Coordinates of C-alpha atoms and ligand atoms in Angstrom, one line a residue:
M1 CA -19.6 -2.9 -37.1
S2 CA -20.3 -4.3 -33.9
F3 CA -20.2 -2.8 -29.9
D4 CA -20.6 -4.3 -26.6
G5 CA -24.4 -2.4 -26.1
I6 CA -26.4 0.0 -28.2
I7 CA -28.5 2.5 -26.6
L8 CA -31.1 3.7 -28.9
G9 CA -32.1 7.4 -28.3
A10 CA -29.6 10.4 -27.1
G11 CA -31.7 11.6 -24.5
H12 CA -29.9 13.1 -21.2
N13 CA -30.8 9.5 -19.2
A14 CA -29.6 7.6 -22.1
L15 CA -26.0 9.7 -22.4
V16 CA -25.6 8.9 -18.9
L17 CA -26.1 5.5 -18.8
Q18 CA -23.3 5.3 -21.6
A19 CA -21.3 7.9 -20.1
Y20 CA -21.3 5.4 -16.3
L21 CA -21.0 2.3 -18.8
S22 CA -17.5 3.9 -21.1
R23 CA -16.2 4.6 -17.7
C24 CA -16.7 1.1 -16.8
G25 CA -14.2 0.1 -20.4
L26 CA -17.6 -1.3 -22.4
K27 CA -17.6 -0.6 -26.3
T28 CA -20.8 1.3 -26.5
L29 CA -22.5 2.7 -29.5
T30 CA -25.6 5.4 -29.0
V31 CA -28.0 6.4 -32.2
D32 CA -30.5 9.3 -32.5
R33 CA -32.7 10.2 -35.3
A34 CA -32.5 13.6 -34.2
P35 CA -29.4 15.3 -36.4
T36 CA -27.9 15.7 -32.7
S37 CA -27.7 13.9 -29.2
G38 CA -29.2 15.8 -25.7
G39 CA -33.2 14.6 -27.0
G40 CA -34.8 17.1 -24.2
L41 CA -31.3 19.4 -23.4
M42 CA -31.8 21.2 -26.6
T43 CA -30.8 24.8 -27.4
L44 CA -31.2 25.9 -31.0
D45 CA -30.3 29.2 -32.5
H46 CA -33.2 31.6 -33.2
P47 CA -34.1 30.3 -36.9
R48 CA -34.6 34.1 -38.4
L49 CA -32.4 36.6 -36.2
S50 CA -28.9 35.8 -35.3
G51 CA -27.5 35.3 -32.3
F52 CA -31.0 35.1 -29.9
R53 CA -31.1 31.1 -29.0
Y54 CA -34.7 29.1 -27.6
N55 CA -34.6 26.2 -25.8
P56 CA -37.5 24.4 -26.7
H57 CA -38.0 21.2 -24.4
S58 CA -36.4 22.1 -20.9
F59 CA -35.1 25.2 -19.5
F60 CA -35.7 24.4 -15.1
H61 CA -33.2 21.8 -14.2
R62 CA -34.3 20.7 -10.4
A63 CA -31.4 19.8 -8.6
V64 CA -29.2 18.8 -11.3
T65 CA -26.2 20.4 -9.8
A66 CA -26.9 17.2 -6.5
M67 CA -27.2 15.0 -8.7
P68 CA -25.1 12.0 -8.3
W69 CA -24.0 11.3 -11.9
Y70 CA -23.2 15.0 -12.1
R71 CA -20.3 14.7 -9.2
D72 CA -19.5 10.9 -10.9
L73 CA -19.1 12.1 -14.3
E74 CA -16.9 15.4 -12.9
L75 CA -19.4 17.1 -15.4
E76 CA -18.2 20.8 -14.2
H77 CA -14.5 19.5 -15.8
H78 CA -16.7 19.5 -19.1
G79 CA -17.5 22.9 -18.6
V80 CA -21.0 22.0 -17.3
R81 CA -21.9 25.3 -15.5
Y82 CA -25.6 25.7 -13.7
L83 CA -27.2 28.7 -12.1
E84 CA -29.8 29.3 -9.0
P85 CA -31.3 32.5 -9.0
K86 CA -32.2 33.1 -5.6
L87 CA -35.9 34.3 -6.2
N88 CA -36.5 30.6 -7.4
V89 CA -40.2 31.2 -8.6
A90 CA -42.6 34.2 -8.7
M91 CA -46.5 33.8 -9.1
I92 CA -47.5 37.1 -10.3
L93 CA -51.0 38.4 -9.4
R94 CA -53.2 40.8 -11.7
D95 CA -53.4 43.0 -8.9
G96 CA -49.8 43.3 -8.2
R97 CA -49.1 41.2 -5.4
A98 CA -46.3 38.1 -5.7
L99 CA -46.0 34.5 -3.8
E100 CA -42.7 33.5 -4.4
W101 CA -40.3 31.2 -3.3
W102 CA -37.4 31.2 -2.1
T103 CA -34.0 29.4 -2.3
D104 CA -34.0 30.7 1.7
L105 CA -37.1 29.2 3.3
D106 CA -37.7 31.9 5.7
R107 CA -37.7 34.3 2.5
T108 CA -40.5 31.7 1.1
V109 CA -42.4 31.6 4.8
A110 CA -42.6 35.4 4.9
S111 CA -43.8 35.7 1.2
C112 CA -46.5 33.5 2.0
A113 CA -47.7 35.1 5.5
A114 CA -49.0 38.1 3.3
F115 CA -51.3 36.0 1.8
S116 CA -52.2 33.5 5.7
K117 CA -50.1 33.3 8.5
R118 CA -51.5 30.4 9.4
D119 CA -50.6 29.0 5.5
A120 CA -46.4 30.6 6.1
D121 CA -46.2 28.3 9.5
E122 CA -47.8 25.2 8.2
L123 CA -45.7 25.6 5.1
R124 CA -42.6 25.8 7.3
R125 CA -44.0 23.3 9.7
L126 CA -44.0 20.6 6.5
A127 CA -40.9 22.0 4.9
E128 CA -38.8 20.9 8.2
E129 CA -41.4 17.7 8.8
F130 CA -40.2 16.5 5.2
K131 CA -36.7 17.5 5.2
P132 CA -35.6 13.7 7.3
I133 CA -38.5 12.5 4.7
V134 CA -36.5 13.4 1.7
E135 CA -33.0 13.3 2.9
K136 CA -33.3 9.7 3.9
I137 CA -36.3 8.3 1.7
L138 CA -37.1 9.7 -1.1
L139 CA -33.9 10.4 -2.4
P140 CA -32.8 7.4 -2.2
E141 CA -35.5 5.7 -3.4
A142 CA -35.2 8.0 -6.9
Q143 CA -30.8 6.4 -6.9
S144 CA -32.0 2.9 -6.7
P145 CA -33.9 0.8 -8.9
P146 CA -36.5 0.9 -7.3
L147 CA -37.7 -2.1 -4.6
E148 CA -40.7 -4.2 -4.6
P149 CA -44.4 -3.0 -3.4
G150 CA -44.2 -5.3 -0.8
L151 CA -41.2 -5.0 0.7
R152 CA -41.1 -1.5 0.9
R153 CA -44.2 -0.6 2.5
K154 CA -43.2 -3.2 5.0
L155 CA -39.6 -1.4 5.6
L156 CA -41.7 1.9 5.9
E157 CA -44.1 0.8 8.1
R158 CA -41.3 0.1 10.5
S159 CA -40.7 4.0 11.2
A160 CA -42.0 6.9 12.3
L161 CA -41.1 9.0 9.1
G162 CA -41.8 6.1 7.1
R163 CA -45.3 5.2 8.7
R164 CA -45.9 9.4 7.9
L165 CA -44.9 9.3 4.4
L166 CA -47.1 6.3 3.7
E167 CA -49.9 8.2 5.4
I168 CA -49.7 11.3 3.3
S169 CA -48.7 9.9 0.0
A170 CA -52.3 8.0 0.2
L171 CA -53.9 11.2 -0.4
S172 CA -53.6 13.4 -3.8
P173 CA -52.2 16.4 -4.0
L174 CA -55.8 18.0 -4.2
E175 CA -56.7 16.4 -1.3
F176 CA -53.7 17.3 0.1
V177 CA -53.0 21.2 -0.2
T178 CA -56.9 21.3 0.9
R179 CA -56.1 19.4 3.9
H180 CA -53.6 21.7 4.4
F181 CA -53.6 25.2 3.4
E182 CA -56.5 27.8 3.8
N183 CA -55.4 30.7 1.9
D184 CA -57.0 30.5 -2.2
T185 CA -53.9 31.7 -3.6
V186 CA -51.2 29.8 -1.9
R187 CA -53.4 26.5 -2.8
A188 CA -52.8 27.4 -6.1
G189 CA -50.0 28.2 -6.1
L190 CA -48.9 25.0 -4.6
L191 CA -51.1 23.1 -6.5
F192 CA -49.0 24.6 -9.8
F193 CA -45.6 23.5 -8.0
N194 CA -46.9 20.3 -8.1
G195 CA -47.8 20.0 -11.8
L196 CA -44.2 21.4 -12.8
R197 CA -43.6 17.7 -12.1
E198 CA -46.4 16.1 -14.2
V199 CA -47.9 14.3 -11.4
D200 CA -51.7 14.5 -11.7
L201 CA -53.4 16.9 -8.9
R202 CA -56.0 14.3 -8.9
L203 CA -53.9 10.7 -8.1
K204 CA -53.7 9.2 -4.6
G205 CA -50.4 8.1 -3.8
F206 CA -48.7 11.2 -4.4
G207 CA -50.0 13.4 -1.4
H208 CA -46.2 13.9 -0.9
S209 CA -45.2 15.9 -3.4
I210 CA -45.8 18.9 -2.9
P211 CA -44.6 19.2 1.0
A212 CA -41.5 17.1 -1.0
L213 CA -41.0 19.9 -3.4
L214 CA -40.9 22.3 -0.4
A215 CA -38.3 20.2 2.1
S216 CA -35.8 20.0 -0.9
R217 CA -32.4 21.4 -0.6
A218 CA -31.7 22.1 -3.9
K219 CA -34.7 23.7 -6.3
A220 CA -34.8 25.2 -9.8
Q221 CA -31.6 25.1 -11.9
M222 CA -30.4 26.8 -15.0
A223 CA -27.7 25.4 -17.7
V224 CA -25.3 28.0 -18.0
G225 CA -24.6 28.6 -22.1
G226 CA -28.3 27.1 -22.7
T227 CA -29.6 23.7 -21.7
A228 CA -27.9 22.1 -24.5
S229 CA -24.7 22.8 -22.4
L230 CA -25.4 19.4 -20.1
A231 CA -26.3 17.2 -23.5
H232 CA -22.2 18.4 -24.6
G233 CA -20.6 17.4 -21.3
L234 CA -22.2 13.9 -21.0
V235 CA -21.1 13.7 -24.9
A236 CA -17.2 15.1 -24.0
D237 CA -17.0 12.4 -21.0
I238 CA -18.5 9.7 -23.0
T239 CA -16.2 10.0 -26.1
Q240 CA -13.7 11.0 -23.5
H241 CA -13.7 7.3 -22.2
G242 CA -14.1 5.6 -26.2
G243 CA -18.1 5.9 -26.3
Q244 CA -19.4 6.6 -29.8
I245 CA -22.2 8.2 -30.6
R246 CA -24.3 8.0 -34.1
C247 CA -27.0 10.8 -34.6
G248 CA -29.4 11.4 -38.3
I249 CA -30.1 7.5 -38.4
E250 CA -33.9 6.3 -38.6
L251 CA -34.0 2.9 -36.9
R252 CA -35.7 -0.1 -38.7
R253 CA -36.2 -2.8 -35.9
I254 CA -34.0 -4.6 -32.8
L255 CA -32.3 -6.9 -33.8
V256 CA -33.2 -10.5 -31.7
R257 CA -30.9 -13.6 -32.1
N258 CA -32.0 -17.0 -30.3
G259 CA -34.5 -15.3 -28.2
R260 CA -31.5 -12.3 -27.1
A261 CA -31.4 -8.7 -28.2
A262 CA -28.4 -8.5 -30.7
G263 CA -28.1 -5.4 -32.0
V264 CA -30.2 -3.0 -34.8
E265 CA -30.7 -2.4 -38.0
L266 CA -31.2 0.5 -39.6
T267 CA -33.7 1.8 -42.5
T268 CA -31.0 1.8 -44.8
G269 CA -29.8 -2.4 -44.2
E270 CA -27.4 -1.7 -42.0
Q271 CA -26.8 -3.6 -39.2
I272 CA -24.9 -3.0 -35.8
H273 CA -24.1 -5.4 -33.4
A274 CA -23.8 -5.9 -29.8
S275 CA -22.6 -8.4 -28.1
A276 CA -24.0 -7.3 -24.4
F277 CA -27.0 -6.0 -24.4
V278 CA -29.4 -3.5 -26.0
A279 CA -30.6 -0.5 -24.4
S280 CA -33.7 1.7 -24.7
G281 CA -34.3 5.1 -24.2
L282 CA -36.8 5.4 -25.9
N283 CA -40.7 4.2 -24.8
P284 CA -42.7 1.5 -24.6
Q285 CA -44.8 1.3 -27.8
Q286 CA -41.6 2.5 -29.8
T287 CA -39.8 -0.5 -27.7
F288 CA -42.0 -3.1 -27.7
L289 CA -44.1 -2.6 -30.8
D290 CA -42.5 -0.4 -33.3
L291 CA -39.3 -1.8 -33.3
L292 CA -39.1 -5.6 -31.8
P293 CA -40.4 -8.3 -33.9
P294 CA -43.6 -9.6 -33.1
E295 CA -42.8 -13.2 -32.7
A296 CA -39.7 -12.0 -30.0
V297 CA -42.7 -10.7 -28.0
P298 CA -44.9 -12.6 -25.5
A299 CA -48.3 -11.5 -25.8
S300 CA -48.7 -10.3 -22.6
V301 CA -45.9 -7.9 -22.9
R302 CA -47.0 -6.7 -26.2
E303 CA -50.5 -6.0 -24.9
K304 CA -49.0 -4.4 -22.0
A305 CA -46.8 -2.4 -24.0
A306 CA -49.7 -1.4 -25.4
Q307 CA -51.3 -0.3 -23.0
F308 CA -49.1 2.1 -21.7
Q309 CA -50.4 5.4 -20.7
Y310 CA -49.7 9.5 -21.1
N311 CA -50.3 12.0 -19.5
L312 CA -53.3 14.3 -19.8
L313 CA -52.1 16.9 -18.6
A314 CA -48.2 17.6 -19.3
P315 CA -48.4 18.5 -23.3
L316 CA -47.2 22.2 -23.0
F317 CA -47.8 24.7 -25.6
G318 CA -44.1 27.2 -25.9
L319 CA -44.2 31.0 -26.5
H320 CA -40.4 32.1 -27.5
L321 CA -39.8 35.8 -27.9
A322 CA -36.4 37.4 -28.8
L323 CA -36.6 40.8 -27.3
D324 CA -34.9 44.6 -27.1
E325 CA -35.6 44.2 -23.1
P326 CA -36.4 41.9 -20.9
P327 CA -40.1 41.5 -19.5
R328 CA -41.1 44.2 -16.7
Y329 CA -44.0 43.7 -14.9
S330 CA -45.9 46.2 -13.6
A331 CA -46.0 44.6 -10.2
A332 CA -42.5 45.5 -9.8
A333 CA -43.2 48.5 -8.4
R334 CA -44.3 46.3 -5.1
H335 CA -42.2 44.2 -5.2
P336 CA -38.9 45.4 -7.2
E337 CA -37.1 42.3 -6.3
L338 CA -39.9 40.8 -9.4
N339 CA -37.3 42.0 -11.7
E340 CA -34.4 39.3 -10.4
A341 CA -36.7 36.4 -10.5
F342 CA -35.8 33.2 -12.1
M343 CA -39.4 31.2 -12.4
V344 CA -42.1 33.3 -13.6
L345 CA -46.3 32.4 -13.1
I346 CA -49.0 34.1 -14.3
G347 CA -53.0 33.7 -15.3
L348 CA -52.8 31.8 -12.1
E349 CA -55.1 33.4 -10.0
R350 CA -57.7 31.0 -8.2
F351 CA -57.4 27.7 -7.2
G352 CA -60.7 26.6 -8.7
Q353 CA -59.1 27.0 -11.9
F354 CA -56.8 23.7 -11.9
H355 CA -60.5 22.4 -12.2
D356 CA -61.6 24.5 -15.4
I357 CA -58.1 23.1 -16.8
V358 CA -58.3 19.5 -15.9
A359 CA -61.7 19.9 -17.3
A360 CA -60.7 21.6 -20.5
H361 CA -57.8 19.0 -21.3
E362 CA -61.1 16.7 -21.2
R363 CA -63.0 17.9 -23.2
G364 CA -59.6 19.2 -25.6
E365 CA -60.7 23.0 -25.3
I366 CA -57.9 25.3 -24.4
P367 CA -58.7 27.1 -20.4
S368 CA -58.0 30.9 -20.2
P369 CA -54.5 31.2 -20.0
M370 CA -52.0 30.0 -17.1
A371 CA -47.9 30.2 -17.7
W372 CA -44.8 30.2 -16.6
G373 CA -41.6 30.6 -18.2
A374 CA -38.0 32.9 -17.8
C375 CA -35.9 35.2 -19.4
P376 CA -32.9 33.5 -19.5
T377 CA -30.3 36.3 -20.5
L378 CA -31.5 38.5 -17.3
F379 CA -28.5 35.6 -15.8
D380 CA -27.1 34.1 -18.9
P381 CA -26.4 37.3 -21.3
A382 CA -24.8 34.6 -23.8
Q383 CA -28.5 33.4 -25.4
A384 CA -28.8 36.7 -26.7
P385 CA -26.7 39.3 -29.0
P386 CA -25.4 42.1 -26.2
G387 CA -27.9 43.9 -24.7
K388 CA -30.9 42.3 -26.0
H389 CA -32.7 39.3 -24.5
A390 CA -34.4 36.2 -24.9
A391 CA -37.8 35.2 -22.5
F392 CA -40.2 32.4 -22.7
L393 CA -43.5 30.9 -21.5
W394 CA -45.6 27.6 -21.7
E395 CA -48.9 27.1 -20.8
K396 CA -50.2 23.3 -20.1
L397 CA -52.7 22.7 -23.5
P398 CA -54.3 19.6 -24.6
F399 CA -52.5 17.5 -27.5
A400 CA -55.7 16.3 -28.8
L401 CA -56.7 20.2 -29.8
R402 CA -60.7 19.3 -30.0
G403 CA -60.0 15.8 -30.5
D404 CA -56.7 16.2 -33.1
P405 CA -53.7 17.1 -32.8
A406 CA -54.4 18.6 -36.9
N407 CA -55.7 21.3 -35.4
W408 CA -52.6 22.9 -33.8
A409 CA -51.7 24.2 -37.4
K410 CA -54.7 26.2 -37.4
E411 CA -55.0 27.6 -33.9
K412 CA -51.1 28.2 -32.6
E413 CA -50.4 31.8 -34.0
A414 CA -53.7 32.5 -32.9
H415 CA -53.0 31.0 -29.7
G416 CA -49.7 32.3 -29.6
A417 CA -51.1 36.0 -29.8
R418 CA -53.9 35.6 -27.1
L419 CA -50.6 33.9 -24.3
L420 CA -48.8 37.4 -25.5
D421 CA -51.9 39.6 -24.4
L422 CA -51.6 37.9 -21.3
W423 CA -48.1 38.5 -21.0
R424 CA -48.5 42.4 -21.8
E425 CA -51.6 42.7 -19.4
L426 CA -48.6 41.8 -16.4
A427 CA -45.5 42.9 -18.2
P428 CA -46.5 46.5 -20.4
N429 CA -43.4 46.8 -21.4
L430 CA -44.2 44.4 -24.5
R431 CA -46.5 46.5 -26.0
R432 CA -43.9 49.0 -26.5
G433 CA -42.3 47.5 -29.6
I434 CA -39.3 45.4 -27.8
I435 CA -40.4 42.1 -29.7
R436 CA -38.3 41.1 -32.5
D437 CA -39.7 38.2 -33.3
Q438 CA -42.3 35.1 -31.9
L439 CA -42.2 31.1 -31.9
V440 CA -44.8 28.9 -31.1
L441 CA -44.6 25.7 -30.4
T442 CA -47.4 23.4 -30.2
P443 CA -47.6 19.8 -28.0
A444 CA -48.2 18.3 -31.3
D445 CA -44.5 20.2 -32.5
T446 CA -43.2 18.2 -29.4
E447 CA -44.4 14.4 -30.2
T448 CA -43.0 15.6 -34.2
A449 CA -39.9 16.5 -32.3
L450 CA -39.2 13.7 -30.2
P451 CA -41.7 10.8 -30.7
N452 CA -40.9 8.9 -27.5
M453 CA -42.7 11.8 -25.9
R454 CA -45.9 10.5 -27.3
H455 CA -49.3 12.2 -27.2
G456 CA -47.0 14.9 -26.7
D457 CA -46.1 13.9 -23.2
L458 CA -43.0 15.3 -22.0
L459 CA -42.9 12.8 -19.0
V460 CA -42.7 9.9 -21.3
G461 CA -45.6 8.5 -19.1
S462 CA -48.3 8.7 -16.7
F463 CA -47.7 7.5 -13.1
A464 CA -50.7 6.3 -13.3
S465 CA -50.9 3.4 -10.0
N466 CA -49.5 0.8 -12.1
Q467 CA -47.0 2.4 -13.8
V468 CA -44.8 3.8 -11.2
G469 CA -41.6 2.8 -9.3
Y470 CA -41.2 -0.7 -9.1
N471 CA -44.2 -1.3 -12.3
R472 CA -43.0 1.9 -14.1
P473 CA -43.3 0.7 -17.5
F474 CA -45.0 -2.1 -16.3
A475 CA -45.2 -4.5 -14.7
G476 CA -42.5 -7.2 -16.2
A477 CA -40.6 -4.4 -17.6
G478 CA -39.6 -2.5 -14.3
C479 CA -36.4 -2.4 -12.8
Y480 CA -35.0 -1.6 -16.5
R481 CA -35.0 -5.1 -17.3
T482 CA -37.6 -6.5 -20.1
P483 CA -38.2 -9.9 -20.7
I484 CA -36.3 -9.9 -23.4
P485 CA -33.1 -11.3 -22.8
G486 CA -30.4 -8.6 -23.4
L487 CA -32.8 -5.9 -23.5
Y488 CA -33.1 -3.2 -21.0
L489 CA -34.7 -0.1 -20.1
C490 CA -33.1 3.8 -19.4
G491 CA -36.2 6.8 -20.5
G492 CA -38.0 8.5 -18.8
S493 CA -41.2 5.9 -19.1
T494 CA -39.3 3.7 -16.0
H495 CA -38.4 4.7 -12.6
P496 CA -38.3 7.6 -11.6
G497 CA -40.0 9.2 -14.2
G498 CA -39.3 11.7 -16.8
N499 CA -38.2 15.4 -16.8
I500 CA -34.4 16.3 -16.7
T501 CA -33.0 14.1 -13.2
G502 CA -31.0 11.7 -15.4
L503 CA -31.8 9.0 -12.6
C504 CA -33.6 6.5 -15.4
G505 CA -29.8 6.5 -16.8
Y506 CA -28.3 5.8 -13.6
N507 CA -29.9 3.4 -12.1
A508 CA -30.2 1.4 -15.5
A509 CA -26.3 1.6 -16.0
R510 CA -26.5 0.2 -12.3
V511 CA -28.7 -3.0 -13.2
I512 CA -26.7 -3.6 -16.9
A513 CA -23.0 -3.6 -15.6
T514 CA -24.2 -5.8 -12.5
D515 CA -25.9 -8.2 -14.8
L516 CA -22.4 -7.8 -17.0
A517 CA -20.5 -8.5 -13.5
Q518 CA -18.7 -5.1 -14.4
P519 CA -17.0 -3.2 -11.6
I520 CA -19.3 -1.0 -10.2
W521 CA -17.0 1.8 -9.9
W522 CA -19.4 4.3 -8.3
T523 CA -21.3 4.1 -5.1
P524 CA -24.4 3.7 -5.4
S525 CA -27.2 4.2 -3.0
N526 CA -28.7 1.1 -1.3
V527 CA -32.3 2.1 -1.0
E528 CA -33.2 -1.7 1.1
Q529 CA -29.9 -0.5 3.3
A530 CA -31.4 3.3 3.8
L531 CA -34.9 2.5 4.4
A532 CA -33.9 -0.4 7.0
A533 CA -32.0 1.7 8.8
L534 CA -34.9 4.2 9.8
Ligands
FAD1 C1 -41.6 21.8 -24.0 C2 -41.1 21.1 -23.0 C3 -40.5 22.0 -21.8 C4 -39.9 20.9 -21.0 N1 -39.5 21.7 -19.8 C5 -38.8 20.9 -19.0 C6 -38.1 21.3 -17.4 O1 -37.9 23.0 -17.7 N2 -37.6 20.4 -16.7 C7 -37.8 19.5 -17.2 O2 -37.0 19.1 -16.3 N3 -38.0 19.0 -18.0 C8 -38.3 19.5 -19.0 N4 -39.2 18.4 -20.3 C9 -39.1 17.4 -20.3 C10 -38.0 17.0 -20.6 O3 -37.5 17.2 -21.3 C11 -38.6 15.1 -20.7 O4 -38.4 14.9 -19.3 C12 -36.6 14.7 -20.7 O5 -36.1 14.7 -21.9 C13 -36.9 12.9 -21.0 O6 -35.5 12.3 -21.3 P1 -35.1 11.1 -21.9 O7 -34.0 11.1 -21.5 O8 -36.2 10.4 -21.4 O9 -35.3 11.2 -23.4 P2 -35.5 12.5 -24.4 O10 -34.7 13.5 -23.8 O11 -37.1 12.4 -24.5 O12 -34.7 11.8 -25.9 C14 -35.5 10.9 -26.4 C15 -34.4 10.3 -27.5 O13 -34.9 9.4 -28.6 C16 -34.8 10.1 -29.7 N5 -35.6 8.8 -30.7 C17 -37.0 9.1 -30.2 N6 -37.6 8.3 -31.4 C18 -36.5 7.2 -31.7 C19 -36.8 6.6 -32.8 N7 -37.8 5.8 -33.2 N8 -35.6 6.3 -33.3 C20 -34.0 7.4 -32.9 N9 -34.1 7.8 -32.1 C21 -35.6 8.5 -31.2 C22 -34.9 11.4 -29.8 O14 -34.3 12.1 -31.0 C23 -34.5 11.7 -28.4 O15 -32.6 12.3 -28.9 C24 -39.8 19.3 -21.1 C25 -40.2 18.5 -22.1 C26 -41.4 19.4 -22.9 C27 -41.3 18.7 -24.6

């Protein structure tokens, strides 16, 4: 069997890539070990209760409807729908207060002012100041193959906006928050925001991530029908344009002929040939060490792949409840709008907790619980039987619990119970026998389900300074091309990184289509031009 190109792993980035290349007219096949495509875009039926659904690997899809691929691939024609609830994020405190992020900046500022007038003013000032930085620099950068760092700096240094970005970026998110905000709760809430993007709060070079989140037009969104409906839309577009997907296969190796990636071999011995390219949506260790024959990969590349780092603070523990009614927070007595909140954050009470959380992760221990989640059925009743509800919480916890991920097997139910205690403290109706069932998923379960998320890292590789932009995943394999001719990368280990952005696949599509002299039927952004025009 032969194709123009084969894509490894049917995560959303791979599907975005395949959709673009299928629309170019290329004959493509995507292969995946999982029973269904979508990777982190998964919505599952509850194993014991009919009609209840849950989204184990992603739910809050930031700004998806503003992504260029969402428009280009006409996903709404394929039935994809997103909601962006107005009370987008609410941090609920034990004393009944709440810090709220609305899609409307004025309402966010008003909520912040109840904690600190000065911080509220600063929040507004930063959101306004960063709007052009987001629109004119950060979006074109995320939506294009990255520029060489020297050229990027030179272009940014030519304008006031660029210099301001460089100045703020030089800080870590922690330094940014302490420098710009005074109130303990506001500082804590902002650092949580930063953590949602898996940026290590101590990492210099990311001081811009919080103001960029504040300034972004599009906020957290959810797919109607469950997270998997985005995958269904992508698959519909791919198949409509002749692309094929095979799930439930095991890869043995990437075939290399005359030094060039030429297809794949499955563990059954079946070989599938690719005449033009192989693109891997997997991580660097899988791609360069597990699947390529050692003799096909230069020693220096094998070494860099082996050294690719994962996030200590990204792995998540999930608690999913099937309910007779939605969680009702006591704080809604003072803030009735909390009954309509989308993302809810509980257990975060003070700024200093972040130091405890980092220290606990470094020791492989469980810190005092701080978790966020949602009740999807408040907005999309179809995710539970009529009149019933589904809700979940996620908590950042270490992958190697007490030094070994195997310890999660013994600990998972007990920890789920502790997390539920916290939830019940803030939402007392969860004590009244309304829970019909609960599921817990640990960081170790993440790696089992999606082995590309090594060590449970949902970002598929940290943003350590040598693993960002032009050098993600590592120098010599950035910009989606690898040192092996015909082999490309397209997953979260590439620029701009993990999470449901689709931009790794979107950017890879441009690089591969260009190399294969295919027509670029879409209008990609030109980052060099954008920065030169500042
Ligand atoms: C608990 C959890 C919660 C999350 N919540 C959010 C969220 O709310 N918002 C958000 O934006 N992001 C979230 N994420 C992160 C998001 O899911 C990932 O960053 C994203 O899915 C990465 O996309 P990808 O295209 O790189 O590949 P993935 O979605 O990781 O897909 C990779 C694919 O490769 C396949 N694969 C792996 N190994 C092999 C192999 N050896 N052979 C063949 N196939 C293989 C897998 O089966 C999978 O289908 C969450 C992740 C987790 C784990």
